[in-house]
Amino acid sequence: MTIRVAAFGAALLATTALTAADVSAETLRWARAAEALTLDPHSQNEGPTTTLMHQIYEPLIVRNHAGEMEAGLATSWEPSEDDPNVWVFTLREGVTFHGGEEFDSADAVFSIERAMSETSNFKELLSSVSEVRATGPYTLEIVTDGPNPLLPNNLTNIMMMDQGWAEANGAEAVQDYAAGEDTYAARNTNGTGPYMLESREADVRTVLSANPDYWGIGEFPLAVSEIIFTPIQNPATRVAALLTGEVDFIQDVPVQDLQRVNDAEGMEVITAPQNRVIFFGLNVGADDLELDNVEGANPLSDVRVRQAIDIAINREAIQQVVMRGQSAPAGVIMPPPVNGWTEALDAYPAYDIEAANALMEEAGYGDGFSVQLDCPNDRYINDEAICQATVGMLAQIGIEVNLSALPRAQHFPLIANGETDFYMLGWGVPTYDSEYIFNFLYHTRGEGRGSWNGTNFSDAEMDEMIVSLASEVDLDVRNETIAQLWEMAEEEMIYIPIHNQILNWGIADGWETLVDADDSVKFKYFEAE
């Protein structure tokens, strides 16, 4: 096969040019729009970052491509017979880190406690944990504040690190990404996963090689011996790279190129609904907004304004024109696979400009106002285009929207640091349970929860109900609490849901895999045809 590199552009030629001699049948060249933000496995709970981490590091429990939980570095887990507040884990023996160190329960304790720390972006997943203790070299107990029947669901993205390696390299603390901190763990890795980091030039190229001592040899296909990852933000360049053979696999085929890729010889598009909703967040809690033209008041704090925005956004037009049919309009920021989802909750309101203008008038903003919309331009499918369409729609009700579209590396800290009044966010739910959404997005920011709640929303009653979800063992009672929380959340309308994404992966003949609903590629499952 002749490898052509012109489509990458001059800036990438020096680092991504490949020749036929560079690759073998086992090398897989992978591209996607977004780069991993960091290599610290506990710093950023964010899709592309977590996807790369899953190749290098491993959790105690994993989800396979079907979304089912499987043994990872723990071979079994069950509630303690003696104490309903304790989960007991038996760890896998004979596992070594890439540096040769043996994995044991001390590493598991260190990793979970590290993931619980203030700068960790995963701490909400462990908010019910009061203690982690090693009871033997390969046995672990996690103690929770009250029985937590769903704790294992929360562990599938909590990666295990080697304690000695972290301490030797000053990496005990989690990188504070929002503050712009750089650390050893943000640039170096030492996991137990199927692939090891060979080289990395952030935003240019990352090379992983197969771990020759991986514990899963013989249990997984492991057909890929080398992964060459190149982030390619530009959609046309990304597709050209696939069609010309420069890469073998892209995670995000642009909607306008689906037919072209699927019809190309030696190519295939594989698709599945994604476990992710795209929505807008509104700063409802501030007394005054920074970037609007209303002095001494916050128009977004009026629920009538939020209702007007909700019905002024034409989700079906976005679906048809912007997404070319590759989305499912949504009425709730919860994907269908998640516990708590119902068709009634997901029913979205009719587009109604007349009613929206009446609500604006009733709220005292008949003449409109201006506000800034912060949007990523490299994270979700057609993210900036969705925001551009929204700008035009809201203009019809007098809201002048100034669009600021930034790479996600600059966009996400705006939310984390409370520096945005109106923003786009997408949310997947790896635990498949509503508690994950409420912990991160609705709970008051602080107290180990609410780290992605950029709305300044706070409700003490909801907070108490959210906390109760972690320890309610009666699942019927728990589900009723979830239903009540969603009813309250819908009334508050601090988020405006747009749609569920549909995943379209492009893959060259010779490779076979399933589309993961979480958009988390797991290369150890790839098979060579």
Tab-separated table of N, CA and C in Angstrom, residues 310-316 348-353 355:
chain	number	residue	atom	x	y	z
A	310	ASP	N	-35.509	27.612	25.575
A	310	ASP	CA	-35.800	26.203	25.310
A	310	ASP	C	-36.669	26.027	24.069
A	311	ILE	N	-37.698	26.853	23.936
A	311	ILE	CA	-38.624	26.665	22.806
A	311	ILE	C	-38.236	27.494	21.589
A	312	ALA	N	-37.203	28.340	21.730
A	312	ALA	CA	-36.714	29.082	20.569
A	312	ALA	C	-35.659	28.304	19.795
A	313	ILE	N	-35.153	27.236	20.387
A	313	ILE	CA	-34.159	26.400	19.702
A	313	ILE	C	-34.884	25.306	18.932
A	314	ASN	N	-34.682	25.293	17.650
A	314	ASN	CA	-35.348	24.333	16.767
A	314	ASN	C	-34.469	23.085	16.659
A	315	ARG	N	-34.724	22.121	17.516
A	315	ARG	CA	-33.907	20.916	17.552
A	315	ARG	C	-34.011	20.110	16.263
A	316	GLU	N	-35.180	20.093	15.680
A	316	GLU	CA	-35.354	19.314	14.452
A	316	GLU	C	-34.602	19.945	13.286
A	348	TYR	N	-39.307	16.523	23.929
A	348	TYR	CA	-38.810	17.896	23.848
A	348	TYR	C	-39.929	18.825	23.385
A	349	PRO	N	-39.881	20.096	23.787
A	349	PRO	CA	-40.979	21.011	23.469
A	349	PRO	C	-40.983	21.412	22.003
A	350	ALA	N	-42.131	21.788	21.527
A	350	ALA	CA	-42.257	22.252	20.149
A	350	ALA	C	-41.571	23.598	19.982
A	351	TYR	N	-40.959	23.782	18.849
A	351	TYR	CA	-40.350	25.062	18.494
A	351	TYR	C	-41.462	26.089	18.327
A	352	ASP	N	-41.394	27.186	19.084
A	352	ASP	CA	-42.505	28.143	19.088
A	352	ASP	C	-41.964	29.541	19.390
A	353	ILE	N	-41.649	30.284	18.330
A	353	ILE	CA	-41.081	31.624	18.486
A	353	ILE	C	-42.089	32.595	19.101
A	355	ALA	N	-44.568	31.984	21.232
A	355	ALA	CA	-44.660	31.738	22.670
A	355	ALA	C	-43.380	32.157	23.388
